[in-house]
PDB file of C-alpha atoms in Angstrom:
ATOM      1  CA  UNK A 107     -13.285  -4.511  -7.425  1.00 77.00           C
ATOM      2  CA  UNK A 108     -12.269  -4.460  -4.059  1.00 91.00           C
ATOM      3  CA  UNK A 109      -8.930  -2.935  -2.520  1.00 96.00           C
ATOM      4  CA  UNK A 110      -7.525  -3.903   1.028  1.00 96.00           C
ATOM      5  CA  UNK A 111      -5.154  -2.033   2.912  1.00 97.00           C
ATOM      6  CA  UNK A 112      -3.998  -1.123   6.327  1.00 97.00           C
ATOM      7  CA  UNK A 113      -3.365   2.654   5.550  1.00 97.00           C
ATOM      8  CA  UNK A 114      -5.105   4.876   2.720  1.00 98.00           C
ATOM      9  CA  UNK A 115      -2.340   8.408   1.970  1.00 98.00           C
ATOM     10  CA  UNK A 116      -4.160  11.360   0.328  1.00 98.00           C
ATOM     11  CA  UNK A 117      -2.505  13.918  -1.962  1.00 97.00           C
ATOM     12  CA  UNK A 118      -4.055  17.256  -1.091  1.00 96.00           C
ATOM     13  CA  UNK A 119      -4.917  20.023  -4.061  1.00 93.00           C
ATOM     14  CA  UNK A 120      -6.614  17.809  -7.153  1.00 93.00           C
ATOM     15  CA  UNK A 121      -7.304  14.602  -4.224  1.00 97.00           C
ATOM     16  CA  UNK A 122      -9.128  16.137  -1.679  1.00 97.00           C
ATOM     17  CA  UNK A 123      -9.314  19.949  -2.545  1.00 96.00           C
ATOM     18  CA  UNK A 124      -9.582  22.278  -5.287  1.00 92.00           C
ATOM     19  CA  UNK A 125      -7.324  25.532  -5.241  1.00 88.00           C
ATOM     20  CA  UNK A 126      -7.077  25.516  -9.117  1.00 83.00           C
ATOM     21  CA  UNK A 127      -8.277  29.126  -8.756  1.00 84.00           C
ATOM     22  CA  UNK A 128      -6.561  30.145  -6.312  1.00 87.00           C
ATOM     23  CA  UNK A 129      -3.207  28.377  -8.121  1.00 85.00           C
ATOM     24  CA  UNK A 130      -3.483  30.258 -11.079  1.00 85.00           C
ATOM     25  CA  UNK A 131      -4.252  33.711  -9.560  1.00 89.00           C
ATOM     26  CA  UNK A 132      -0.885  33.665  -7.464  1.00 91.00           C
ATOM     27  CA  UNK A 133       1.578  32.156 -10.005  1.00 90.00           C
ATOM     28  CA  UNK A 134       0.201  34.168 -12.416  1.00 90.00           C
ATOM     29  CA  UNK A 135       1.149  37.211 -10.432  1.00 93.00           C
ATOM     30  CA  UNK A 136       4.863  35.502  -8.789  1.00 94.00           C
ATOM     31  CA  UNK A 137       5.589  34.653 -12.663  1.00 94.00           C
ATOM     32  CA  UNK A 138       4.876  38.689 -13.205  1.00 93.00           C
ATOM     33  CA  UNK A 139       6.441  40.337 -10.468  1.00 95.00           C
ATOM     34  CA  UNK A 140      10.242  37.630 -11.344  1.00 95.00           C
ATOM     35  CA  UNK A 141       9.677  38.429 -15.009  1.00 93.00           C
ATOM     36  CA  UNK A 142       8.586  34.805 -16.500  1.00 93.00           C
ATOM     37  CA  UNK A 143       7.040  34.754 -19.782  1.00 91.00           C
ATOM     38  CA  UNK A 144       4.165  33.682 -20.470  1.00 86.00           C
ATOM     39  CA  UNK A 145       6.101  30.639 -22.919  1.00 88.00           C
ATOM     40  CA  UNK A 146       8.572  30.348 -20.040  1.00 89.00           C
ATOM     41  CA  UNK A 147       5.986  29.523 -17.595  1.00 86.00           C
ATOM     42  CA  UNK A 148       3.977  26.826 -20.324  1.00 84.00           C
ATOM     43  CA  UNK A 149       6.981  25.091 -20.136  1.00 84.00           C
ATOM     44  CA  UNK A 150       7.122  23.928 -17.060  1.00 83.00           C
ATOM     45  CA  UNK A 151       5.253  21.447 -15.106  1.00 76.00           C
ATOM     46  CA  UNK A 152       3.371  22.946 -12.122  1.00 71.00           C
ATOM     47  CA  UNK A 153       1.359  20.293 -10.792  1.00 68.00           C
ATOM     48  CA  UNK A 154       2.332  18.133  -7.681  1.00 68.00           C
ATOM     49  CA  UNK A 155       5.832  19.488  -7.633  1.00 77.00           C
ATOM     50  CA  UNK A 156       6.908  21.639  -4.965  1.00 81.00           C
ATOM     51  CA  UNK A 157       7.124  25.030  -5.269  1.00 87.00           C
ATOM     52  CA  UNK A 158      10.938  25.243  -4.634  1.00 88.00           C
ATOM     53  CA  UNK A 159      11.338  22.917  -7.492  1.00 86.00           C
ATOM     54  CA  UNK A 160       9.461  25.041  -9.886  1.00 90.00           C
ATOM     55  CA  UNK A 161      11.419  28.010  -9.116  1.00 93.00           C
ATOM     56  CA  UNK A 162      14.422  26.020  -9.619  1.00 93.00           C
ATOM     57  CA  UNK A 163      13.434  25.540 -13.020  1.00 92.00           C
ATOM     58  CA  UNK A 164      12.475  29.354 -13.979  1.00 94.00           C
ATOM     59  CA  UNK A 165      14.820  30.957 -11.795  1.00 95.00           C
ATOM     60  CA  UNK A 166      18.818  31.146 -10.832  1.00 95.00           C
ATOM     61  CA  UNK A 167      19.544  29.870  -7.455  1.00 95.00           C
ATOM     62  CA  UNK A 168      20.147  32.682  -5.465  1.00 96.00           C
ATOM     63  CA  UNK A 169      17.191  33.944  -6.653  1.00 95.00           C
ATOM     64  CA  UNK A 170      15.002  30.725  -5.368  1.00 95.00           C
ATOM     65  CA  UNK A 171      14.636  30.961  -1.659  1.00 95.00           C
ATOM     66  CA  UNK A 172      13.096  34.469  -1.784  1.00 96.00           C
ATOM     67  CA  UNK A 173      10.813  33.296  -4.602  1.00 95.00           C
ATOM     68  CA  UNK A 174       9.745  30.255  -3.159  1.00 93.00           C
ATOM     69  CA  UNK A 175       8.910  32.392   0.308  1.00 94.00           C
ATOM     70  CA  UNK A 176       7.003  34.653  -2.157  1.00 96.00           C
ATOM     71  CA  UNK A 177       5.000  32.184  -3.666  1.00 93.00           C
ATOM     72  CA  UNK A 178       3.966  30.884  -0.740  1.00 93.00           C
ATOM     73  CA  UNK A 179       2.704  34.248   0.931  1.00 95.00           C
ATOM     74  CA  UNK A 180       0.768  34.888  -1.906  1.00 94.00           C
ATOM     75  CA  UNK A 181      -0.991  31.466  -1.841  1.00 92.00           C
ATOM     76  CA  UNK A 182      -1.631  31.080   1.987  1.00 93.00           C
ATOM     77  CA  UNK A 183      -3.020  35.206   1.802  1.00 93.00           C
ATOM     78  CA  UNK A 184      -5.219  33.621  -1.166  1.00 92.00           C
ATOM     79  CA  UNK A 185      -7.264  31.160   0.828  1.00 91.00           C
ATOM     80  CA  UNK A 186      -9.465  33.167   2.540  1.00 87.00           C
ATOM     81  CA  UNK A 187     -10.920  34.236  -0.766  1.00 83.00           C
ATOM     82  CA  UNK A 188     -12.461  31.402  -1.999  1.00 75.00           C
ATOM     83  CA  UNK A 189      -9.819  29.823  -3.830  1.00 78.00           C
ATOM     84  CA  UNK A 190     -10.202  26.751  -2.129  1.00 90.00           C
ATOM     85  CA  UNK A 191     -12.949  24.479  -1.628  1.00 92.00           C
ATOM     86  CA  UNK A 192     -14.155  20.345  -1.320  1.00 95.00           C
ATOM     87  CA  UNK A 193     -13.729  17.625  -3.955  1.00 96.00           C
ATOM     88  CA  UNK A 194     -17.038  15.165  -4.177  1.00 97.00           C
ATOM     89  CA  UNK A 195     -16.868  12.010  -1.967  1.00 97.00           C
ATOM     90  CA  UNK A 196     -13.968  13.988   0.214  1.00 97.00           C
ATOM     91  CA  UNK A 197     -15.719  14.255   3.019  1.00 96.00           C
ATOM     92  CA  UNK A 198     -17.937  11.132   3.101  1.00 96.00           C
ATOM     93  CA  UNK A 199     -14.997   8.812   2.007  1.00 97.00           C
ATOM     94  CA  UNK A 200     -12.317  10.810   5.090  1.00 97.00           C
ATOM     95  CA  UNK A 201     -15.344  10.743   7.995  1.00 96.00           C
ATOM     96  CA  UNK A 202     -15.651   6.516   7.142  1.00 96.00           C
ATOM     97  CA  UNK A 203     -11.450   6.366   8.116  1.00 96.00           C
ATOM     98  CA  UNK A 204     -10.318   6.155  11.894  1.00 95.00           C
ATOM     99  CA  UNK A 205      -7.662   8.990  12.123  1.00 95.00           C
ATOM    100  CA  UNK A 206      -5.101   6.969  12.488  1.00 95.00           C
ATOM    101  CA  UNK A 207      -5.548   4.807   9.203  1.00 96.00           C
ATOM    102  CA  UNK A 208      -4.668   8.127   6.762  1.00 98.00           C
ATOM    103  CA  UNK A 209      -3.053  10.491   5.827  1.00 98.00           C
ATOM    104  CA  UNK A 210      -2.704  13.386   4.000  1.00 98.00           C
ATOM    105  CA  UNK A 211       0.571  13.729   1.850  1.00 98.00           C
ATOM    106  CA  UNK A 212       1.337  17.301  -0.165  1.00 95.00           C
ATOM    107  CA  UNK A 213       4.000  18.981  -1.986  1.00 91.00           C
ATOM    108  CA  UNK A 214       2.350  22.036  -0.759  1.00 91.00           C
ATOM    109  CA  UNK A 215       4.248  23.623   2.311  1.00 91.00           C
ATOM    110  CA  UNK A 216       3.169  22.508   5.752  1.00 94.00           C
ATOM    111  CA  UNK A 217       1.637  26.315   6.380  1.00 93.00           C
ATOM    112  CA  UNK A 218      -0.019  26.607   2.963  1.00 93.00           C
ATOM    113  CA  UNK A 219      -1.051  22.553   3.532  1.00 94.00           C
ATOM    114  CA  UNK A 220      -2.876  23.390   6.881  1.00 95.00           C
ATOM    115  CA  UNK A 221      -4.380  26.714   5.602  1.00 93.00           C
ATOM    116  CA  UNK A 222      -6.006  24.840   2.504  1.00 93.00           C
ATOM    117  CA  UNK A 223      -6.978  21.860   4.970  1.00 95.00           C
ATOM    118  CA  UNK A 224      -8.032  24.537   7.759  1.00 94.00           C
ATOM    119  CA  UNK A 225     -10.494  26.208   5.190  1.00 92.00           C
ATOM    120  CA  UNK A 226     -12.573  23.245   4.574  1.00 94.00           C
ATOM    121  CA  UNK A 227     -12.502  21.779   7.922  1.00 94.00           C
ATOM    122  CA  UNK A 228      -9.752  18.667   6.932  1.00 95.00           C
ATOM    123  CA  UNK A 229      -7.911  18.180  10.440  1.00 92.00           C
ATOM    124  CA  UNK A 230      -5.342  14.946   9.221  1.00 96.00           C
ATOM    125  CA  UNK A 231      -3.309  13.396  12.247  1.00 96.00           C
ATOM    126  CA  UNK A 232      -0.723  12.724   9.988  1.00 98.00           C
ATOM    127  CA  UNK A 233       0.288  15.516   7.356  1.00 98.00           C
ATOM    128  CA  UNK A 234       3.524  14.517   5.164  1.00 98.00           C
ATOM    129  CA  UNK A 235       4.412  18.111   3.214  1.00 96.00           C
ATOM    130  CA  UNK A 236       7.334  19.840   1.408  1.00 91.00           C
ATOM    131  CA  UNK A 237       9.434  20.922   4.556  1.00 92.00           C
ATOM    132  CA  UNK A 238       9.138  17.301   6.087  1.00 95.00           C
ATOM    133  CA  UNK A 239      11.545  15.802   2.689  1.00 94.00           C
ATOM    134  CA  UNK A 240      14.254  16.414   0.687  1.00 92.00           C
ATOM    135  CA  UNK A 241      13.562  14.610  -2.712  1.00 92.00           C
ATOM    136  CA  UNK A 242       9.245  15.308  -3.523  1.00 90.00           C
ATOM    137  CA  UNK A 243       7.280  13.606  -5.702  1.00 91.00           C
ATOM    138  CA  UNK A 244       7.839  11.950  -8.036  1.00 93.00           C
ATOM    139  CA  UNK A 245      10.413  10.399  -5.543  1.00 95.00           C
ATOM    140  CA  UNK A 246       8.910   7.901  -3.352  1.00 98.00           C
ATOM    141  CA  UNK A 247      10.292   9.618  -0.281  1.00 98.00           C
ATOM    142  CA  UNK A 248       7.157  11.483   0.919  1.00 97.00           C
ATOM    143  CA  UNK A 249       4.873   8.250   0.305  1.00 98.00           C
ATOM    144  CA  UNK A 250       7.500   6.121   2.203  1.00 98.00           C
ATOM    145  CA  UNK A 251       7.641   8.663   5.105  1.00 98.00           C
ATOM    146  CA  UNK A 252       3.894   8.674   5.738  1.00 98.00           C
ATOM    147  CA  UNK A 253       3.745   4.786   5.680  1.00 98.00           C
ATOM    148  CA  UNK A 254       6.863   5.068   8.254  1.00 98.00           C
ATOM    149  CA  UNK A 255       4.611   7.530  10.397  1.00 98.00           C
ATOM    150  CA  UNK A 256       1.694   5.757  10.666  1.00 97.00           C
ATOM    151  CA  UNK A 257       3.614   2.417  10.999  1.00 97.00           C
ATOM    152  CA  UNK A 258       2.825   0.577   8.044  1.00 97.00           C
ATOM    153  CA  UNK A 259       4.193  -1.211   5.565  1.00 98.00           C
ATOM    154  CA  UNK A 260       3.924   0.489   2.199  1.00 98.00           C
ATOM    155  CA  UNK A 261       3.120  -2.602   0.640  1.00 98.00           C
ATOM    156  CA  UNK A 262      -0.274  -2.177   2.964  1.00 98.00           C
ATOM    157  CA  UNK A 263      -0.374   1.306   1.963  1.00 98.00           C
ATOM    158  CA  UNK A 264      -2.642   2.989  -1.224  1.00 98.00           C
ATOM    159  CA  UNK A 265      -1.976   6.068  -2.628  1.00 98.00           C
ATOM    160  CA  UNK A 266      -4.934   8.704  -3.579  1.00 98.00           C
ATOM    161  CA  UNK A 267      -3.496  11.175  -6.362  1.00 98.00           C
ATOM    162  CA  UNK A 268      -4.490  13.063  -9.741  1.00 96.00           C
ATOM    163  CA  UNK A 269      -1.104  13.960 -10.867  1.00 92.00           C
ATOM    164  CA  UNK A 270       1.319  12.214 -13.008  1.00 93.00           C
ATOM    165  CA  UNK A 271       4.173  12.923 -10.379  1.00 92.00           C
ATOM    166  CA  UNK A 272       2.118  11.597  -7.557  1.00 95.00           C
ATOM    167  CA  UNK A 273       1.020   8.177  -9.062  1.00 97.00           C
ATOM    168  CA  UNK A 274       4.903   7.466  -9.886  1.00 96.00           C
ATOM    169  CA  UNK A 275       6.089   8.187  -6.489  1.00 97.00           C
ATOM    170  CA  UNK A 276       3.013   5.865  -5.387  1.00 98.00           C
ATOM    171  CA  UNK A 277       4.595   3.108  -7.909  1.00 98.00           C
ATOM    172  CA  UNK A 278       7.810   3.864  -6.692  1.00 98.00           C
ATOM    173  CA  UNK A 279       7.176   3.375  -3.279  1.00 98.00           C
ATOM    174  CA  UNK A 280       5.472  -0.051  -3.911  1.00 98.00           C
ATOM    175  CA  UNK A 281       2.230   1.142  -3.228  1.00 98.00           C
ATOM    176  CA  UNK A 282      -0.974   0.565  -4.895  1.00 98.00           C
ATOM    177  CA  UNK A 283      -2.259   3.784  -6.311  1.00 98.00           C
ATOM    178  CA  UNK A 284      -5.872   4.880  -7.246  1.00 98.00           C
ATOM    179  CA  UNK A 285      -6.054   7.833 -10.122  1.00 98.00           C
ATOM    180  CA  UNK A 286      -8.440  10.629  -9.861  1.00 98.00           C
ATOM    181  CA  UNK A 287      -9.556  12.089 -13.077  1.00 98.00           C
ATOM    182  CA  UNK A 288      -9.793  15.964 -11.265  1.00 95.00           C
ATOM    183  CA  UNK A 289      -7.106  17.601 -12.927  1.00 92.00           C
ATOM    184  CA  UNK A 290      -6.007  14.938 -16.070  1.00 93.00           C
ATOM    185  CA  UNK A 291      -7.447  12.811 -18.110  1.00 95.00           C
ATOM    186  CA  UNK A 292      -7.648   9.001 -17.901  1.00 96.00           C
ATOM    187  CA  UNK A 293      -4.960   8.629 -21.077  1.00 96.00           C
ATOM    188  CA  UNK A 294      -2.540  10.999 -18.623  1.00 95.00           C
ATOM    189  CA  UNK A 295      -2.644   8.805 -15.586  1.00 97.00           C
ATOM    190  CA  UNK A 296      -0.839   5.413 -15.132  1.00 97.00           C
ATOM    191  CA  UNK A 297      -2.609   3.854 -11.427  1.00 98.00           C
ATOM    192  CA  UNK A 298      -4.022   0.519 -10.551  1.00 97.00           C
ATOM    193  CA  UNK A 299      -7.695   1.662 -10.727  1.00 97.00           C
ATOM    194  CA  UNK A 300      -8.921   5.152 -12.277  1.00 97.00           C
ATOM    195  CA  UNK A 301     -11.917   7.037 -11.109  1.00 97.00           C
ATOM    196  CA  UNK A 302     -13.437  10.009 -11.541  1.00 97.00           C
ATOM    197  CA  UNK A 303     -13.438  11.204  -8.413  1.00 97.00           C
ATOM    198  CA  UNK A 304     -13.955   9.954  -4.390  1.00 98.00           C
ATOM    199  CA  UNK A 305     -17.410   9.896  -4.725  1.00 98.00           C
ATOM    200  CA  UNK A 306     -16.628   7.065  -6.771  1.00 97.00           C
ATOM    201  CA  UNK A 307     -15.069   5.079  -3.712  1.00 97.00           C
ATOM    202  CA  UNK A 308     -16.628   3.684  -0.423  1.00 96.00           C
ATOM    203  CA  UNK A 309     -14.638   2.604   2.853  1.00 96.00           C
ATOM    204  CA  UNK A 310     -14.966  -0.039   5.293  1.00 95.00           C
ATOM    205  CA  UNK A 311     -13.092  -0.630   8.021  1.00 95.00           C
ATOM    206  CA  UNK A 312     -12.344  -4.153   9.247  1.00 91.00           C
ATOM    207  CA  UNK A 313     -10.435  -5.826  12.050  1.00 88.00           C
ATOM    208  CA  UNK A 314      -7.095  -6.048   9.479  1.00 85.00           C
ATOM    209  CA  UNK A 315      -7.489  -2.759   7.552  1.00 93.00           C
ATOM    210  CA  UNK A 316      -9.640  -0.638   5.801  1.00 96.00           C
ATOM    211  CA  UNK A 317     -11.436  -2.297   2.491  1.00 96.00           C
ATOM    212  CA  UNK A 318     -12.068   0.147  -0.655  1.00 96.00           C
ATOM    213  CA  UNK A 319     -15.390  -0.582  -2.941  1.00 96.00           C
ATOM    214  CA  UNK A 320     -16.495   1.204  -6.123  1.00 95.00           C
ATOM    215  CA  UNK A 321     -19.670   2.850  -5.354  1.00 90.00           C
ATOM    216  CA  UNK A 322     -22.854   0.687  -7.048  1.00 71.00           C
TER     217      UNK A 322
END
């Protein structure tokens, strides 16, 4: 199976990182410190959703701004300690892609985005996060903004994701998508091709685009 496109867009934590550990240490203590049960917490889903959104959901408004600052102090002051670290095939399948064919789209915060990416040496031209949108995913609007930044049409475009909310605002957007079975099983995850992982994948790039393989 072979897909061709003229732009590849990368969700970050699950896609190209791990920070599962570092995730659950500093919700764990936000959900503590605002007084969120346990059951409270369960209920909601945390992955690939911005943070602001989650508080939404567990928190009254006026309480949500100073929450969603919290959150994000406590995960950026994380990173340093080993909570985040390289996905297999990240770095083989990124260092195959001229900068300007990628992307790396998050509904992390641009600050906690580049201190996950700075930690493991990702340096993406193009970084789509939380404070560059109004609507994340699953809207299509972050998808469609990184196809608008790097000039492409998202028809040309394939989306790289391992959440549920991810591939539908890859589908939404009229992208192809390509599931990564990181953080969900294959049952969980709708996408035009599932892997297990970008070691899975190779690259080439050709004079229209960049051409995805599965490995042997």
């Amino acid at each position: 199976m072979k897909i061709h496109a003229h732009a590849l867009l990368f969700d970050n934590d699950g896609t190209l990182v791990s920070s599962l550990a570092s995730v659950d240490r500093c919700w764990t203590r936000w959900a503590a410190e605002y007084g969120i049960t346990a059951e409270e917490f369960a209920r909601v889903e945390l992955h690939g959703r911005p943070a602001a959104e989650i508080a939404a959901d567990l928190l009254p408004a006026e309480v949500v701004p100073r929450a969603v600052a919290r959150i994000e102090d406590l995960e950026v002051e994380d990173v340093p300690h080993g909570g985040v670290h390289l996905l297999p095939g990240t770095r083989a399948l990124l260092d195959s892609l001229p900068a300007e064919r990628w992307a790396v789209v998050t509904s992390a915060t641009r600050r906690l985005a580049e201190a996950r990416l700075d930690a493991v040496g990702i340096l993406p031209k193009t970084l789509v996060a939380a404070d560059d949108i109004t609507r994340g995913k699953p809207d299509p609007e972050p998808y469609l903004l990184a196809a608008r930044t790097l000039g492409v049409d998202p028809a040309h475009c394939v989306v790289f994701e391992d959440a549920p909310a991810g591939l539908a605002a890859g589908r939404a957007a009229g992208m192809t998508t390509v599931a990564l079975t990181t953080t969900h099983q294959a049952h969980e995850l709708r996408a035009d091709l599932v892997v297990e992982d970008l070691s899975a994948l190779s690259a080439q790039v050709t004079d229209h685009g960049v051409e995805i393989s599965l490995r042997g």
